Structures are given as C-alpha cells and as structure tokens.
Amino acid sequence: MDRTKLAEFLRSRRARVTPRDVALPEAGRRRTPGLRRQEVAQLAGMSIDYYIRLEQGRGPHPSRQVLNALARALMLSQDERGHLFNLAGQALETPRIRADVPQAILHLISFLEEVPAYVVDAKYDILAWNPLAGVVMGDLDARSPDDLNVIRWVFRSSDIGGYFEDEERSRFARGSVADLRIAAGRYPDDQGLQALVAELLALSPEFAEIWARHEVAVRRHNTKRLDLPDLGVIDVTCQVLAVPDREDLRLVIYTAEPGSPSHQALRKLRQLTLSS
C-alpha cells in the first residue's frame, strides 16, 4: 500500500466533485473546489476522522468494502476505481511488467501485412512490430532498444509545444500520461517504470503538469494522422487491443477505411517496403 499516493489521489478526486454532483446542498462559502472531507465521509458511510487520516497518508489499510464506498462517493470511473484499489494494495497479486511477447502475437502481427501493427508494454516500450509499423513509427529497425519508448518520444521531443497546439496529438499526450498513471499503480515495484516517470518529471514540465492532475484512463482507441514519406498525410484509426492473459501488453493496429485514399497509401507503402 502506497499511503502517500493514495492520499494524493483521494484529494485530487475530491476536488473534482461538486456538492451538486452528489445531490448535497451548496450552503456556505468554500475555500477550495470540490467536496469537503466531512461530505465524502458522509457519502461513504465512514467517520470523518478515518477519512482525514486516509487523506493525510496515515490511515490504516482500507478494506475492499471501504474502497468501494469511496469509489461511489467520489464518482470514480471504472479505470479510476481500479487505480484506487491498486494504490491501496488490494490487487489479487503483485504483477510485473515482462519483456517477452507470446509467440502467437508475434505470428499475428507478421500476418497483418496491410496494416501497421506493433506491441507495447505497460510503460509504452515497443517490443515487437511488423514491417509497416517499423516504417510509419519512424524507422524502428534503426533505433536502439533504449530508444523505443513512445511516451519518451512525445515529452522529450523538441516540438513538444506543437503537440499541445494540435488537438489530436494533445489528446494522445494527455491520455498516455493518464494510462501510465494506472500502470504506476498496478506495477508499483517496476524499476523501469519508476525510472521513466522520474526522468520525465525531471526533464519535462509538460509531463509534470499532467502527472500532477492524477488523471487515470486506459488507452483504448483513437484516430491519428500520419505523414508518410513520399505518400503524404493519411488518416487511420488506432485500435488498442489487450493481449489475453497479459495485462502488461497491448497490440496496437492502425487501420484505414477500405478503399479510401489512406487505405491505398498503406497498400502502396507495403509494396515499397517489400521492394526495398
């Protein structure tokens, strides 16, 4: 159980909920946004002293019943609820991030010849990819193993300001941090993940600002615009699929509308890749 991170998360979620959201009267002036501590305790059916101790990082180990009550009181999403349980040390087992990719998944991405496909772990390291993904993701075959982290690419980029001027790229940057926040709660002892977070907190003010919000959300799918060499800009749907029995792995596939110019561009890129 990480009492400090649990306390920070509870405070951040309490500040987000208004009395109106939970059908409480808004009488009296409030010095800070969100619910008061006694209101959260009331909604969760616990003593105010108990809740204060949780928020101050000195509370006892909360039971699953208490955590469920807090999740309801703070109107947590499914992703946020899972993060709360992880922070409270209520995971059924202590998972870890592994570096291996199941052979069946390696076969699958190799069979996907007309779409870019790659595998990332919970800290956004790219572990495997097919030829098309190797090209559209920036010549992955030429990169060293230490230079295959997507979040590091974003927040260490010299064009980081451009990410937040573009709605699509800004949404991805913020969503990836919210996703990484969940991973940090699920894998609290993973040294690689801890090192990545510490590095970005120290070197990227943009990352630090988003990280401080304690937003949590699993990345599932989104749209992307790719600028391909010699082929121009294409639009794809980015599907993020969970790998069965491996919470630490996801399969990412870029698809385009069949028959669309983007689809034709991907086909042409495949031909160019095969001929090179």
Coordinates of C-alpha atoms in Angstrom, one line a residue:
M1 CA 0.0 0.0 0.0
D2 CA 1.3 3.4 -1.0
R3 CA -0.2 5.8 1.6
T4 CA 1.2 8.9 0.0
K5 CA 0.0 8.2 -3.5
L6 CA -3.4 7.0 -2.2
A7 CA -3.7 10.3 -0.2
E8 CA -2.8 12.4 -3.2
F9 CA -5.3 10.5 -5.4
L10 CA -8.2 10.9 -2.9
R11 CA -7.5 14.6 -2.6
S12 CA -7.4 15.1 -6.3
R13 CA -10.7 13.2 -6.9
R14 CA -12.4 15.0 -4.0
A15 CA -11.6 18.4 -5.5
R16 CA -13.2 17.3 -8.8
V17 CA -16.7 16.5 -7.4
T18 CA -19.1 19.3 -6.5
P19 CA -22.0 19.1 -4.0
R20 CA -24.4 19.4 -6.9
D21 CA -22.9 16.3 -8.5
V22 CA -23.9 14.2 -5.4
A23 CA -27.1 16.0 -4.5
L24 CA -25.7 17.8 -1.5
P25 CA -26.6 21.4 -0.6
E26 CA -24.1 24.1 -1.6
A27 CA -24.6 26.2 1.5
G28 CA -21.7 28.2 2.8
R29 CA -18.6 29.6 1.1
R30 CA -16.0 27.1 0.1
R31 CA -12.3 28.0 0.3
T32 CA -11.3 25.2 -2.1
P33 CA -13.1 23.5 -5.0
G34 CA -14.9 20.2 -4.6
L35 CA -16.4 18.4 -1.7
R36 CA -15.4 18.9 1.9
R37 CA -13.8 16.0 3.7
Q38 CA -16.8 15.5 6.0
E39 CA -19.1 15.3 2.9
V40 CA -17.0 12.5 1.5
A41 CA -17.1 10.7 4.8
Q42 CA -20.8 11.1 5.0
L43 CA -21.4 9.8 1.4
A44 CA -19.0 6.8 2.0
G45 CA -20.6 6.0 5.4
M46 CA -17.4 6.3 7.5
S47 CA -16.1 8.6 10.2
I48 CA -14.6 11.9 9.3
D49 CA -11.5 11.1 11.4
Y50 CA -11.0 7.9 9.4
Y51 CA -11.2 9.7 6.1
I52 CA -9.0 12.5 7.2
R53 CA -6.3 10.0 8.1
L54 CA -6.5 8.4 4.7
E55 CA -6.1 11.8 3.0
Q56 CA -3.2 12.7 5.3
G57 CA -1.4 9.4 4.4
R58 CA -1.5 8.0 7.9
G59 CA -4.6 5.9 7.7
P60 CA -5.0 2.1 8.3
H61 CA -5.1 -0.3 5.4
P62 CA -8.6 0.2 3.9
S63 CA -10.8 -2.8 3.3
R64 CA -12.3 -3.6 -0.1
Q65 CA -15.7 -2.5 1.3
V66 CA -14.2 0.9 2.3
L67 CA -12.6 1.3 -1.1
N68 CA -15.9 0.5 -2.9
A69 CA -17.7 3.1 -0.7
L70 CA -15.1 5.7 -1.5
A71 CA -15.3 4.9 -5.2
R72 CA -19.0 5.5 -5.1
A73 CA -18.8 8.7 -3.0
L74 CA -16.1 10.2 -5.3
M75 CA -17.9 9.1 -8.5
L76 CA -14.9 7.2 -9.8
S77 CA -14.8 5.8 -13.3
Q78 CA -14.1 2.1 -13.8
D79 CA -10.4 2.9 -14.6
E80 CA -10.1 5.2 -11.5
R81 CA -11.7 2.6 -9.3
G82 CA -9.1 0.0 -10.4
H83 CA -6.4 2.6 -9.8
L84 CA -7.7 3.2 -6.2
F85 CA -7.6 -0.5 -5.4
N86 CA -4.1 -0.8 -6.8
L87 CA -2.8 2.1 -4.7
A88 CA -4.4 0.6 -1.6
G89 CA -2.6 -2.7 -2.2
Q90 CA -5.8 -4.6 -2.9
A91 CA -4.6 -6.2 -6.2
L92 CA -5.1 -10.0 -6.1
E93 CA -1.4 -10.5 -6.8
T94 CA 1.7 -8.4 -7.3
P95 CA 2.1 -8.2 -11.1
R96 CA 5.1 -7.2 -13.0
I97 CA 5.9 -5.9 -16.5
R98 CA 7.6 -8.5 -18.6
A99 CA 9.7 -8.1 -21.8
D100 CA 8.6 -11.2 -23.6
V101 CA 5.9 -11.3 -26.3
P102 CA 3.8 -14.5 -26.8
Q103 CA 4.8 -16.3 -30.0
A104 CA 1.2 -16.3 -31.2
I105 CA 1.1 -12.5 -31.0
L106 CA 4.4 -12.3 -33.0
H107 CA 2.8 -14.6 -35.6
L108 CA -0.3 -12.4 -35.7
I109 CA 1.5 -9.1 -36.4
S110 CA 3.6 -10.8 -39.1
F111 CA 0.4 -11.9 -40.8
L112 CA -1.1 -8.4 -40.8
E113 CA 0.6 -7.4 -44.0
E114 CA -1.5 -4.4 -45.0
V115 CA -1.8 -2.6 -41.6
P116 CA 0.9 -1.3 -39.3
A117 CA 0.9 -3.4 -36.1
Y118 CA 3.1 -3.4 -33.0
V119 CA 3.2 -4.5 -29.4
V120 CA 3.8 -2.2 -26.4
D121 CA 4.2 -2.9 -22.7
A122 CA 2.6 -1.0 -19.8
K123 CA 5.3 1.7 -19.9
Y124 CA 4.9 2.2 -23.6
D125 CA 8.1 0.4 -24.7
I126 CA 7.6 -1.0 -28.2
L127 CA 8.6 -4.7 -28.0
A128 CA 7.7 -6.0 -31.5
W129 CA 6.4 -4.7 -34.8
N130 CA 5.7 -5.7 -38.4
P131 CA 7.4 -4.0 -41.4
L132 CA 4.7 -1.4 -42.0
A133 CA 4.8 -0.3 -38.3
G134 CA 8.6 -0.2 -38.5
V135 CA 8.3 2.5 -41.2
V136 CA 5.3 4.6 -40.0
M137 CA 6.6 4.7 -36.5
G138 CA 9.9 6.2 -37.6
D139 CA 12.3 3.5 -38.8
L140 CA 12.1 1.3 -35.7
D141 CA 14.6 -1.1 -37.0
A142 CA 17.3 1.5 -36.9
R143 CA 16.6 2.5 -33.3
S144 CA 18.4 1.1 -30.2
P145 CA 16.4 -0.8 -27.6
D146 CA 16.7 2.2 -25.3
D147 CA 15.0 4.4 -27.9
L148 CA 11.7 2.6 -28.3
N149 CA 9.5 4.3 -25.7
V150 CA 6.6 6.2 -27.2
I151 CA 5.9 8.5 -24.2
R152 CA 9.6 9.5 -24.0
W153 CA 9.4 10.4 -27.8
V154 CA 6.5 12.7 -27.0
F155 CA 7.7 14.5 -23.9
R156 CA 11.4 14.7 -24.9
S157 CA 10.6 16.0 -28.3
S158 CA 12.0 19.4 -29.4
D159 CA 8.5 20.0 -30.8
I160 CA 6.6 19.3 -27.6
G161 CA 4.9 22.7 -27.9
G162 CA 3.4 21.5 -31.2
Y163 CA 1.8 18.6 -29.5
F164 CA -0.4 20.8 -27.4
E165 CA -1.3 23.1 -30.3
D166 CA -2.7 20.2 -32.2
E167 CA -6.0 18.7 -30.7
E168 CA -5.3 15.1 -31.8
R169 CA -1.7 15.0 -30.6
S170 CA -2.6 16.8 -27.3
R171 CA -5.3 14.2 -26.6
F172 CA -2.8 11.4 -27.2
A173 CA -0.2 13.0 -24.9
R174 CA -2.6 13.6 -22.1
G175 CA -4.2 10.2 -22.5
S176 CA -0.9 8.4 -22.5
V177 CA 0.1 10.0 -19.1
A178 CA -3.3 9.0 -17.7
D179 CA -2.7 5.5 -18.9
L180 CA 0.8 5.5 -17.4
R181 CA -0.6 6.6 -14.1
I182 CA -2.7 3.4 -14.0
A183 CA 0.4 1.4 -14.8
A184 CA 2.3 3.0 -12.0
G185 CA -0.4 2.0 -9.6
R186 CA -0.6 -1.6 -11.0
Y187 CA 3.2 -2.1 -11.0
P188 CA 4.5 -0.1 -8.1
D189 CA 7.7 -2.1 -7.9
D190 CA 8.7 -2.0 -11.5
Q191 CA 12.1 -0.2 -11.7
G192 CA 11.9 0.6 -15.4
L193 CA 8.5 2.3 -15.0
Q194 CA 9.7 4.2 -11.9
A195 CA 12.8 5.4 -13.7
L196 CA 10.8 6.5 -16.7
V197 CA 8.4 8.6 -14.6
A198 CA 11.3 10.1 -12.6
E199 CA 13.1 11.0 -15.8
L200 CA 10.1 12.7 -17.3
L201 CA 9.2 14.5 -14.1
A202 CA 12.7 16.0 -14.0
L203 CA 13.0 16.9 -17.7
S204 CA 9.5 17.7 -19.0
P205 CA 7.4 20.4 -17.3
E206 CA 4.5 19.4 -19.6
F207 CA 4.7 15.8 -18.3
A208 CA 4.9 17.0 -14.7
E209 CA 1.9 19.3 -15.1
I210 CA -0.3 16.5 -16.4
W211 CA 1.1 13.9 -14.0
A212 CA 0.1 16.2 -11.1
R213 CA -3.5 16.0 -12.1
H214 CA -3.8 12.3 -11.1
E215 CA -6.0 11.6 -14.1
V216 CA -6.4 7.9 -14.9
A217 CA -7.8 6.3 -18.0
V218 CA -6.9 3.2 -20.0
R219 CA -5.9 3.9 -23.6
R220 CA -8.3 2.1 -26.0
H221 CA -8.6 3.7 -29.4
N222 CA -8.3 7.0 -31.2
T223 CA -7.7 8.5 -34.6
K224 CA -4.3 9.5 -35.9
R225 CA -3.0 11.5 -38.8
L226 CA 0.3 10.1 -40.2
D227 CA 2.7 11.9 -42.5
L228 CA 4.3 9.2 -44.6
P229 CA 7.5 9.8 -46.7
D230 CA 6.6 10.2 -50.4
L231 CA 2.9 9.4 -49.7
G232 CA 1.7 12.4 -47.8
V233 CA -0.8 12.6 -44.9
I234 CA -3.2 9.7 -44.2
D235 CA -5.9 9.2 -41.6
V236 CA -6.0 6.0 -39.6
T237 CA -7.9 4.5 -36.7
C238 CA -5.6 3.4 -33.9
Q239 CA -7.1 0.2 -32.2
V240 CA -5.5 -0.8 -28.9
L241 CA -6.2 -4.4 -28.1
A242 CA -5.5 -6.2 -24.8
V243 CA -3.3 -9.3 -25.1
P244 CA -5.1 -12.2 -23.5
D245 CA -3.7 -13.3 -20.1
R246 CA -1.1 -10.4 -20.3
E247 CA -2.3 -7.2 -18.7
D248 CA 1.1 -5.7 -19.3
L249 CA 0.9 -6.0 -23.1
R250 CA -1.2 -4.4 -25.8
L251 CA -1.5 -4.9 -29.5
V252 CA -1.8 -1.6 -31.5
I253 CA -3.1 -1.7 -35.0
Y254 CA -3.6 1.2 -37.5
T255 CA -6.5 0.6 -39.9
A256 CA -7.9 2.8 -42.7
E257 CA -11.4 2.8 -44.3
P258 CA -11.3 0.1 -47.1
G259 CA -10.9 1.6 -50.5
S260 CA -10.1 5.1 -49.1
P261 CA -7.0 7.1 -50.2
S262 CA -5.5 6.3 -46.8
H263 CA -6.0 2.6 -47.4
Q264 CA -4.5 2.8 -50.9
A265 CA -1.5 4.7 -49.4
L266 CA -0.9 1.9 -46.9
R267 CA -1.0 -0.7 -49.7
K268 CA 1.5 1.3 -51.7
L269 CA 3.7 1.7 -48.6
R270 CA 3.6 -2.1 -48.2
Q271 CA 4.8 -2.5 -51.8
L272 CA 7.6 0.0 -51.3
T273 CA 8.6 -1.9 -48.1
L274 CA 8.7 -5.2 -49.9
S275 CA 10.7 -3.9 -52.8
S276 CA 13.3 -2.1 -50.6

